[in-house]
mmCIF file of N, CA and C in Angstrom:
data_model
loop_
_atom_site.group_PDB
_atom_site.id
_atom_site.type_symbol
_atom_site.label_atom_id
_atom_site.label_comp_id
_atom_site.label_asym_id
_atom_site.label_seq_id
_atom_site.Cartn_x
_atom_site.Cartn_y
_atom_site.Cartn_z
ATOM 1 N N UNK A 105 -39.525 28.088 75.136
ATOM 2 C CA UNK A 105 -38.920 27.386 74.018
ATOM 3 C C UNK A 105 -39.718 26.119 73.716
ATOM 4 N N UNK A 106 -39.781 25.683 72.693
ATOM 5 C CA UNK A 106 -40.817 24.626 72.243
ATOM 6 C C UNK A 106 -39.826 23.782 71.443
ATOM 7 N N UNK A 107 -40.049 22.532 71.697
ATOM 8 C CA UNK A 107 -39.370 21.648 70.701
ATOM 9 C C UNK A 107 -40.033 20.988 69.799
ATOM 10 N N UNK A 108 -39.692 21.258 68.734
ATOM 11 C CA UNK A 108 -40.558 20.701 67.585
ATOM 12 C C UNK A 108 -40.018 19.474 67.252
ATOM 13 N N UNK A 109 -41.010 18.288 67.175
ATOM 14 C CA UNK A 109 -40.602 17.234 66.702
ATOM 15 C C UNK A 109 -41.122 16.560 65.188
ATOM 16 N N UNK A 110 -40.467 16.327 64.410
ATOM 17 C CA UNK A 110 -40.518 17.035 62.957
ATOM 18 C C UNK A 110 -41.971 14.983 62.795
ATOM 19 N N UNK A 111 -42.875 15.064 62.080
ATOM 20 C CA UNK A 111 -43.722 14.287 61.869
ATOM 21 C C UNK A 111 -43.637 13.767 60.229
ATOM 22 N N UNK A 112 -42.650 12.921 59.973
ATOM 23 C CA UNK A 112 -42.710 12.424 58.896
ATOM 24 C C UNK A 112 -44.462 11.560 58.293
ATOM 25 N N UNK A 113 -44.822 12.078 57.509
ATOM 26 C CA UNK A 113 -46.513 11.308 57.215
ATOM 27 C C UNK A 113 -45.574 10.537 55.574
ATOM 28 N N UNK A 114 -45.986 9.180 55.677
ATOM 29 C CA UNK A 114 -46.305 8.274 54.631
ATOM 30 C C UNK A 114 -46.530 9.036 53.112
ATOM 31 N N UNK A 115 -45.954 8.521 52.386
ATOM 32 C CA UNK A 115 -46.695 9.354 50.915
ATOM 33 C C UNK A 115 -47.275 8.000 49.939
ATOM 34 N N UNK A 116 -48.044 7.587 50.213
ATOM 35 C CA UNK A 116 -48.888 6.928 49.180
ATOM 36 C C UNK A 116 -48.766 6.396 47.944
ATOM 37 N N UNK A 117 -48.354 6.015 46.897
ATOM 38 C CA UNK A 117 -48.456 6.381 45.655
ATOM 39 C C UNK A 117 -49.786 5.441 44.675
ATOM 40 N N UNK A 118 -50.751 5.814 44.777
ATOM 41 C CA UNK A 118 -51.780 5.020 44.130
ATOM 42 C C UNK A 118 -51.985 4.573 42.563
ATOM 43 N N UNK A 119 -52.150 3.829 41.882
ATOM 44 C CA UNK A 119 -51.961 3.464 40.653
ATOM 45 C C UNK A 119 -53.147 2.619 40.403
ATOM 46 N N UNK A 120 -53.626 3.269 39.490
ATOM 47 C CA UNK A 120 -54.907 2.280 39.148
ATOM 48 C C UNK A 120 -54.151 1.817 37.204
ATOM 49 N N UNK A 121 -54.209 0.672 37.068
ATOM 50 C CA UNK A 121 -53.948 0.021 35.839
ATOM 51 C C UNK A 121 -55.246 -0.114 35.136
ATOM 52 N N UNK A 122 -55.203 0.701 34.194
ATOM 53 C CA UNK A 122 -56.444 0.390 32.544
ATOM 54 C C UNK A 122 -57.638 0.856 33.094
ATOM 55 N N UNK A 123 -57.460 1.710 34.344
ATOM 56 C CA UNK A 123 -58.911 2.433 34.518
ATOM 57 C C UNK A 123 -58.377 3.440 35.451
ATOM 58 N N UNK A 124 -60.189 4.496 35.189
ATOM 59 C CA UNK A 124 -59.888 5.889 35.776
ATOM 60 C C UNK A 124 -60.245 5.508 37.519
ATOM 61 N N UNK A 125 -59.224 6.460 38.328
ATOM 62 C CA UNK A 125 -59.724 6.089 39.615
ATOM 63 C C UNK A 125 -60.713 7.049 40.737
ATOM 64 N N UNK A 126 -61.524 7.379 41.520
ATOM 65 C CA UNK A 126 -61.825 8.270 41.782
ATOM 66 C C UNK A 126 -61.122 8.569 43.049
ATOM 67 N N UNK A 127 -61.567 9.957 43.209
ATOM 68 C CA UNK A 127 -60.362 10.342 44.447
ATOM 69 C C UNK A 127 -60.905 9.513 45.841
ATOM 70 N N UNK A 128 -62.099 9.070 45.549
ATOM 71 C CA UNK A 128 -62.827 8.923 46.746
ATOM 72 C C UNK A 128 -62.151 7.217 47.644
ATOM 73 N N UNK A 129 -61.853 6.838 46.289
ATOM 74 C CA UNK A 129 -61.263 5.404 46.323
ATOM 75 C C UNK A 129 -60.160 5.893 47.078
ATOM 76 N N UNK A 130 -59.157 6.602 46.383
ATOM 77 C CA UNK A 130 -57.786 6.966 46.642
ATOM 78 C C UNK A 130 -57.442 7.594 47.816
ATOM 79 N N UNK A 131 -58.520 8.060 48.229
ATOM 80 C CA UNK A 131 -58.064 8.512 50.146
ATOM 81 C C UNK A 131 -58.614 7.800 50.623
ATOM 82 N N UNK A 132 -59.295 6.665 50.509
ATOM 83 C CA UNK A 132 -59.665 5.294 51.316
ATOM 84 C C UNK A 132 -58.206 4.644 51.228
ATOM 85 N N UNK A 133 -57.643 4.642 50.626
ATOM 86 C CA UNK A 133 -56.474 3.431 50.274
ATOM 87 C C UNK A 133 -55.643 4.161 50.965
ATOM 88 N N UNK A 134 -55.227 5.627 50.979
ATOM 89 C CA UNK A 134 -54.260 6.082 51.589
ATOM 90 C C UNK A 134 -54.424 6.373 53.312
ATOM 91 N N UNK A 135 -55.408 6.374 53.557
ATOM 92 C CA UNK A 135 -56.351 6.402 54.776
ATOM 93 C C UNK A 135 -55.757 5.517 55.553
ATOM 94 N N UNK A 136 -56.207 3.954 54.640
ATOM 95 C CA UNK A 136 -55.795 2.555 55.186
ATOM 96 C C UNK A 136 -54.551 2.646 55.750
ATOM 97 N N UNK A 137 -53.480 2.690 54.283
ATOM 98 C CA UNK A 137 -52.180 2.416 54.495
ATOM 99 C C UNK A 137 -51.144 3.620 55.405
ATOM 100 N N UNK A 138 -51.719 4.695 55.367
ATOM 101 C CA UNK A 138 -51.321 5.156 56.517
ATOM 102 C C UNK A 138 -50.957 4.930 57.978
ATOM 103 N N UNK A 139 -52.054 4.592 58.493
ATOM 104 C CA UNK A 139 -52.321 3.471 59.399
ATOM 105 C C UNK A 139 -51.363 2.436 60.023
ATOM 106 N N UNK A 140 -50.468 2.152 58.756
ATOM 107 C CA UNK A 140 -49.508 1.147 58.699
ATOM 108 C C UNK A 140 -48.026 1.826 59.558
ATOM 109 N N UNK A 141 -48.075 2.706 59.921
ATOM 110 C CA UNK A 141 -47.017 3.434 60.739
ATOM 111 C C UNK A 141 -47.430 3.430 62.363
ATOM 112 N N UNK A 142 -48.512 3.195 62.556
ATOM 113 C CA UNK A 142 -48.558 2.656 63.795
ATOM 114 C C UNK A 142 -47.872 1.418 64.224
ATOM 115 N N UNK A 143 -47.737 0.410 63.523
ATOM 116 C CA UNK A 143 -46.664 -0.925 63.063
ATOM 117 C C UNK A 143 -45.497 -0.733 63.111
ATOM 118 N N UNK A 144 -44.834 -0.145 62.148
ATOM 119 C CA UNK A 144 -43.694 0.008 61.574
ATOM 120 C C UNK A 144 -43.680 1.600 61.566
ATOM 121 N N UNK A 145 -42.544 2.283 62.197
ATOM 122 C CA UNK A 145 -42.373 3.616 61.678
ATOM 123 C C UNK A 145 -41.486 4.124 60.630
ATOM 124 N N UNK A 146 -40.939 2.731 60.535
ATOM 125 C CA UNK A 146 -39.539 2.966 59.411
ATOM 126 C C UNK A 146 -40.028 2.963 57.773
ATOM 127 N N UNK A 147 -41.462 3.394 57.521
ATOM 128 C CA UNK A 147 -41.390 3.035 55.762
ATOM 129 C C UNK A 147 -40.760 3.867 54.910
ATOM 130 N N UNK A 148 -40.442 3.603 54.062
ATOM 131 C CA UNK A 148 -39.953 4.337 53.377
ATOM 132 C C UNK A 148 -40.328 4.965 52.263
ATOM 133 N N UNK A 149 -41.408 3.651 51.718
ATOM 134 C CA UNK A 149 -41.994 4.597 51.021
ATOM 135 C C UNK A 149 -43.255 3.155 50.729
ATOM 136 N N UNK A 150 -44.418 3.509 50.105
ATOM 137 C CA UNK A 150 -45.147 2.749 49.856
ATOM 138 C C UNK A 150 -46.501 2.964 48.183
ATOM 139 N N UNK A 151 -46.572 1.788 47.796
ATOM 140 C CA UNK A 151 -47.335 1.814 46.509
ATOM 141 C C UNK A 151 -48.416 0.919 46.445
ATOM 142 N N UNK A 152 -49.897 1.504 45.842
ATOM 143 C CA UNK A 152 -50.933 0.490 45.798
ATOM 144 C C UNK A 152 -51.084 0.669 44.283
ATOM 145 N N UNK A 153 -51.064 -0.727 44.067
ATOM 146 C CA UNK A 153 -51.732 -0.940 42.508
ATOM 147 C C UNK A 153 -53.312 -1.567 42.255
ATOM 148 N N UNK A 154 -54.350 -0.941 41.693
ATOM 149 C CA UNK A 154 -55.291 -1.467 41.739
ATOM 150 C C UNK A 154 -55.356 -1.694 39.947
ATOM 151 N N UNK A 155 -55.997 -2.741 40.251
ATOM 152 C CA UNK A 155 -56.369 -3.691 38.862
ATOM 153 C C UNK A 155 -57.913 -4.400 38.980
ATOM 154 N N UNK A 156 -58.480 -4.135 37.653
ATOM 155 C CA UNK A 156 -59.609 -5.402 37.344
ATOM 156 C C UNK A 156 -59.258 -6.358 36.652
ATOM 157 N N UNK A 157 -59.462 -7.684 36.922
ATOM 158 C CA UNK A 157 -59.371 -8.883 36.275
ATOM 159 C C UNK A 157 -60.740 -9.166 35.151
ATOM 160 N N UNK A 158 -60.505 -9.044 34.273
ATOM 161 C CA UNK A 158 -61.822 -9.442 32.727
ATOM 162 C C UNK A 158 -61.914 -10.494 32.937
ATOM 163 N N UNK A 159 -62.385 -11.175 34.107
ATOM 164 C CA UNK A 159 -63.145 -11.940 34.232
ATOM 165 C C UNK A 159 -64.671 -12.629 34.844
ATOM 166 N N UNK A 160 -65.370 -13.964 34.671
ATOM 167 C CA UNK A 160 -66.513 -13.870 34.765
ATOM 168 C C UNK A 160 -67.302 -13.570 36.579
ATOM 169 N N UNK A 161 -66.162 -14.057 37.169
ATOM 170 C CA UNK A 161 -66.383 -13.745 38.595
ATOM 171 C C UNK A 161 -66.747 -12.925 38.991
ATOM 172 N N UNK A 162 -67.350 -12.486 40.613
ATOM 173 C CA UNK A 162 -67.126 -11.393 41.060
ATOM 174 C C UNK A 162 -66.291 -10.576 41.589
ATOM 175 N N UNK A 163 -65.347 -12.060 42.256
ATOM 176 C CA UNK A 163 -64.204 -11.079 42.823
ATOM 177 C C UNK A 163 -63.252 -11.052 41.789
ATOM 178 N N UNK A 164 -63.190 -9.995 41.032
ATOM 179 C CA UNK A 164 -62.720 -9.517 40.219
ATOM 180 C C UNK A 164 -61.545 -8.575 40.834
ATOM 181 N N UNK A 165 -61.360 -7.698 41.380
ATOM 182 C CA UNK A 165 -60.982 -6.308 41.987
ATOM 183 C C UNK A 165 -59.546 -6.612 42.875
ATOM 184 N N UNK A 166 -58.497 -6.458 42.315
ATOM 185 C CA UNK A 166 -57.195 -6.583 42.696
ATOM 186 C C UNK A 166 -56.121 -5.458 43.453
ATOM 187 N N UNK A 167 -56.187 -5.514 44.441
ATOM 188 C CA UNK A 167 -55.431 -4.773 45.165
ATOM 189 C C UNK A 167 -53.862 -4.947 45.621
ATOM 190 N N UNK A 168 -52.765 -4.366 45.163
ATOM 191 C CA UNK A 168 -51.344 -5.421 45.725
ATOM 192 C C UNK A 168 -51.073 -3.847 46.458
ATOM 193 N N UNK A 169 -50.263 -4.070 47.320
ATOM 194 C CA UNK A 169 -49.325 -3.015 48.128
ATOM 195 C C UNK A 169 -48.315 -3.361 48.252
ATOM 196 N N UNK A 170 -47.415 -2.912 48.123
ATOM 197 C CA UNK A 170 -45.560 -2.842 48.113
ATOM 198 C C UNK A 170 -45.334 -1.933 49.305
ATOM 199 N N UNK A 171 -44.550 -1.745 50.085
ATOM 200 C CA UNK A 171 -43.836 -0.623 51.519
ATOM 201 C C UNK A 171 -42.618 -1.494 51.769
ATOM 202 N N UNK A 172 -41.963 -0.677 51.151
ATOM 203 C CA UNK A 172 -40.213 -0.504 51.264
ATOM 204 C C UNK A 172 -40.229 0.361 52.727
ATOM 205 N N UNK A 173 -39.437 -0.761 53.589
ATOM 206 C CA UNK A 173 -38.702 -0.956 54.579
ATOM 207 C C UNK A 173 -37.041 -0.639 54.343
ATOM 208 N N UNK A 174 -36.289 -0.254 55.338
ATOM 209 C CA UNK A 174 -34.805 -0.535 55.140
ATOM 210 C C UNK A 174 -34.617 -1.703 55.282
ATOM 211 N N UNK A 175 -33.890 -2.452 53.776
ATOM 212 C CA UNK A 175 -33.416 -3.651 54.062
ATOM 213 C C UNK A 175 -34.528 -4.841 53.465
ATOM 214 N N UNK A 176 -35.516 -4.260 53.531
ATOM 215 C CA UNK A 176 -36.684 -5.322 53.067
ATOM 216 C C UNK A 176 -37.946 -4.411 52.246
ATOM 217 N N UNK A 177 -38.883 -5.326 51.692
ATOM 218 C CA UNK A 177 -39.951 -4.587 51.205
ATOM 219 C C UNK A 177 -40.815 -5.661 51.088
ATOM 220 N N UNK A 178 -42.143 -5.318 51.520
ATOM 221 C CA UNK A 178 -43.271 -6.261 51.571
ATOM 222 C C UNK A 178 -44.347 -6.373 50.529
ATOM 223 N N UNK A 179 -44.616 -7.451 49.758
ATOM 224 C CA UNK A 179 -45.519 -7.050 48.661
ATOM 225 C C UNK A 179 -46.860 -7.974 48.919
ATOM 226 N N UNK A 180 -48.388 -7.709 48.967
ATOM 227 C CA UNK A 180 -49.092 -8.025 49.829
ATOM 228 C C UNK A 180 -50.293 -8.150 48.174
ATOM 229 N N UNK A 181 -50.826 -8.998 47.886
ATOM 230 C CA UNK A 181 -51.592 -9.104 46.900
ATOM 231 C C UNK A 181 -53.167 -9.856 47.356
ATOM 232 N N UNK A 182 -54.491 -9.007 47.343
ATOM 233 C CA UNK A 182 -55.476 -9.840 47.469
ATOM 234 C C UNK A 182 -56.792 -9.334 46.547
ATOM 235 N N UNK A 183 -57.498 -10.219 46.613
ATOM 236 C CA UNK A 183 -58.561 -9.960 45.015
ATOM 237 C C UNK A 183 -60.090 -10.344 46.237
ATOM 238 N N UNK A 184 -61.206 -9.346 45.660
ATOM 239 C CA UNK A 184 -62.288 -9.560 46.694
ATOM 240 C C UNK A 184 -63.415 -8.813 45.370
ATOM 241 N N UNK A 185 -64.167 -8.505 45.476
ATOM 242 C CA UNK A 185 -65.640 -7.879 44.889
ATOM 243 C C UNK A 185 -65.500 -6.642 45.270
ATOM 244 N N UNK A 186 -64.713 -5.413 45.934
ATOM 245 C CA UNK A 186 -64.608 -4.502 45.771
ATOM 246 C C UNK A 186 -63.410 -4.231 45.989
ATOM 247 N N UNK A 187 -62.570 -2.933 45.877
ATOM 248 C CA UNK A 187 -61.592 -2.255 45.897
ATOM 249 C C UNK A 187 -60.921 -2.336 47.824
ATOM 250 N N UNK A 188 -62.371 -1.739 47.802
ATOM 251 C CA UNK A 188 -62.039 -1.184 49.545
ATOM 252 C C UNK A 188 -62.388 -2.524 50.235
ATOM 253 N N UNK A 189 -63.053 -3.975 50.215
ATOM 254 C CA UNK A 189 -62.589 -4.989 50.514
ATOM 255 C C UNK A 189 -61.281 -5.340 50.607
ATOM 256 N N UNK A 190 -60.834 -5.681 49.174
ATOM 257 C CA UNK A 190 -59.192 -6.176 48.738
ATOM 258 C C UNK A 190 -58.329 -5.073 49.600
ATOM 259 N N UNK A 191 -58.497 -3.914 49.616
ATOM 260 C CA UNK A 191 -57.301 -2.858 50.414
ATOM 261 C C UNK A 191 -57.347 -3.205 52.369
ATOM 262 N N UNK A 192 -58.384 -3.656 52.356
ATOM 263 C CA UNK A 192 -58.382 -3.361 54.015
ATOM 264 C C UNK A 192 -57.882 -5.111 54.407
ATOM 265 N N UNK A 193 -58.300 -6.167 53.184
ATOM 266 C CA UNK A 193 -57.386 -7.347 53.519
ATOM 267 C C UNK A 193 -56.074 -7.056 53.199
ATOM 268 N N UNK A 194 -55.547 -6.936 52.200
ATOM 269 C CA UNK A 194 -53.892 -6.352 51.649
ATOM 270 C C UNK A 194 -53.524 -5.807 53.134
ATOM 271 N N UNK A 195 -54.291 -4.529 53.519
ATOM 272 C CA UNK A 195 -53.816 -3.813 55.268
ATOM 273 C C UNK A 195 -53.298 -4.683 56.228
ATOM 274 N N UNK A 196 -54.370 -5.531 56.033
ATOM 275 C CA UNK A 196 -54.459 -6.376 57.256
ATOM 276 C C UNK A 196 -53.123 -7.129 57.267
ATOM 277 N N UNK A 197 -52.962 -7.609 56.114
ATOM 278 C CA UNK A 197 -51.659 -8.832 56.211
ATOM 279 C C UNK A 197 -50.392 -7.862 56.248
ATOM 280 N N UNK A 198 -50.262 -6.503 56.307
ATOM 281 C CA UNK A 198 -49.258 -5.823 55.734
ATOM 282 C C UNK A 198 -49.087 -5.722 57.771
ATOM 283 N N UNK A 199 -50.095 -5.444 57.955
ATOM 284 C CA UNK A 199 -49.693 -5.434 59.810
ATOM 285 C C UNK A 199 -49.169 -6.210 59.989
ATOM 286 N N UNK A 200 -49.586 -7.237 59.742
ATOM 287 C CA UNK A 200 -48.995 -8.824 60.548
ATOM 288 C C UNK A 200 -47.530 -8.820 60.101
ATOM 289 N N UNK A 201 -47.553 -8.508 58.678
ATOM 290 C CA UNK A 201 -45.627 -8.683 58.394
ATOM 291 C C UNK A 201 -44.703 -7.585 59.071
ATOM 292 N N UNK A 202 -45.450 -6.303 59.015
ATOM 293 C CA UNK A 202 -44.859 -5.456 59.871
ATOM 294 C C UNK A 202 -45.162 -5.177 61.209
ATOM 295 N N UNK A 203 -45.375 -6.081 61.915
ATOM 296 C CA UNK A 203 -45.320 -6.314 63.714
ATOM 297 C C UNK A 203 -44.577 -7.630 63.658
ATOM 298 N N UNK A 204 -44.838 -8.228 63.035
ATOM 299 C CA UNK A 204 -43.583 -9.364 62.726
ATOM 300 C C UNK A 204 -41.740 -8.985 62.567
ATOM 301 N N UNK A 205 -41.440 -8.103 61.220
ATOM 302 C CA UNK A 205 -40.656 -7.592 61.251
ATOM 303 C C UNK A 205 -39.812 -7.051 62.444
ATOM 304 N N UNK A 206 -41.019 -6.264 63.229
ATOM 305 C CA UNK A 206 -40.622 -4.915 64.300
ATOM 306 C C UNK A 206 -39.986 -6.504 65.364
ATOM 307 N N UNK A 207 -41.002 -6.580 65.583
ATOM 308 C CA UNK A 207 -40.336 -7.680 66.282
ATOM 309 C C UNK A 207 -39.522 -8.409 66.681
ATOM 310 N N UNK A 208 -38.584 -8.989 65.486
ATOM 311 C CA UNK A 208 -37.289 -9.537 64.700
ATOM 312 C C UNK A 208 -36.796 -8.760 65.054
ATOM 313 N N UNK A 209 -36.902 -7.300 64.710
ATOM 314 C CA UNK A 209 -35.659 -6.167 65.292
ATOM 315 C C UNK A 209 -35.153 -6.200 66.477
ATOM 316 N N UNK A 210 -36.262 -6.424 66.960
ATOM 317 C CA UNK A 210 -36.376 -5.683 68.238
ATOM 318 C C UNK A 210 -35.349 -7.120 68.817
ATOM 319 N N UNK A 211 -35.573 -8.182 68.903
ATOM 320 C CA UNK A 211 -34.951 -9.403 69.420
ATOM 321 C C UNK A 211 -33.760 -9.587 68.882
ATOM 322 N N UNK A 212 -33.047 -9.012 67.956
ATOM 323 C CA UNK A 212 -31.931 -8.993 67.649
ATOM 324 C C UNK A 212 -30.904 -7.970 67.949
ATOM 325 N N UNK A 213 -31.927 -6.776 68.756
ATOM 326 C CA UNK A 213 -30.789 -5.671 69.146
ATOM 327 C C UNK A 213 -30.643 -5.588 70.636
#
């Protein structure tokens, strides 16, 4: 007899605003934020919005992530010279709030 233990995986939802995105981008981002369940196993669901800023700079390239938690939801916004820069900082801070979070739980139960 085998017990199956059922593996909920993350579903992504990627959004690029006023431009086309390539897939290649889009499983980098989902790649990343996947990842984010090593942290937190409770998401519920999660969204990346990518944006360019028309402006003269370079770091132009806007990345925000949203991951709805029960009870909370984290929204994580950073701008760099590429896509996959801005996503792996956005990652980064999305750990820290969610090992933070886990944390809080954990000391309150």
């Amino acid at each position: 007899m085998f017990n199956l233990i059922p593996i909920i995986i993350m579903k992504v939802n990627v959004h690029a605003v006023n431009f086309n995105i390539d897939k290649k981008l889009v499983d980098f981002i989902d790649e990343r934020m996947t990842k984010l369940e090593k942290y937190y196993d409770k998401v519920v669901s999660s969204d990346a919005f990518l944006k360019v800023e028309n402006i003269s700079e370079k770091e132009n390239k806007i990345v925000e992530l949203k991951v709805l938690v029960p009870g909370d939801d984290f929204i994580v916004k950073k701008q760099s010279k590429t896509f996959e820069e801005a996503a792996d900082l956005a990652v980064e801070s999305l750990e820290r709030l969610l090992v933070k979070r886990k944390e809080k739980l954990r000391a309150h139960s």
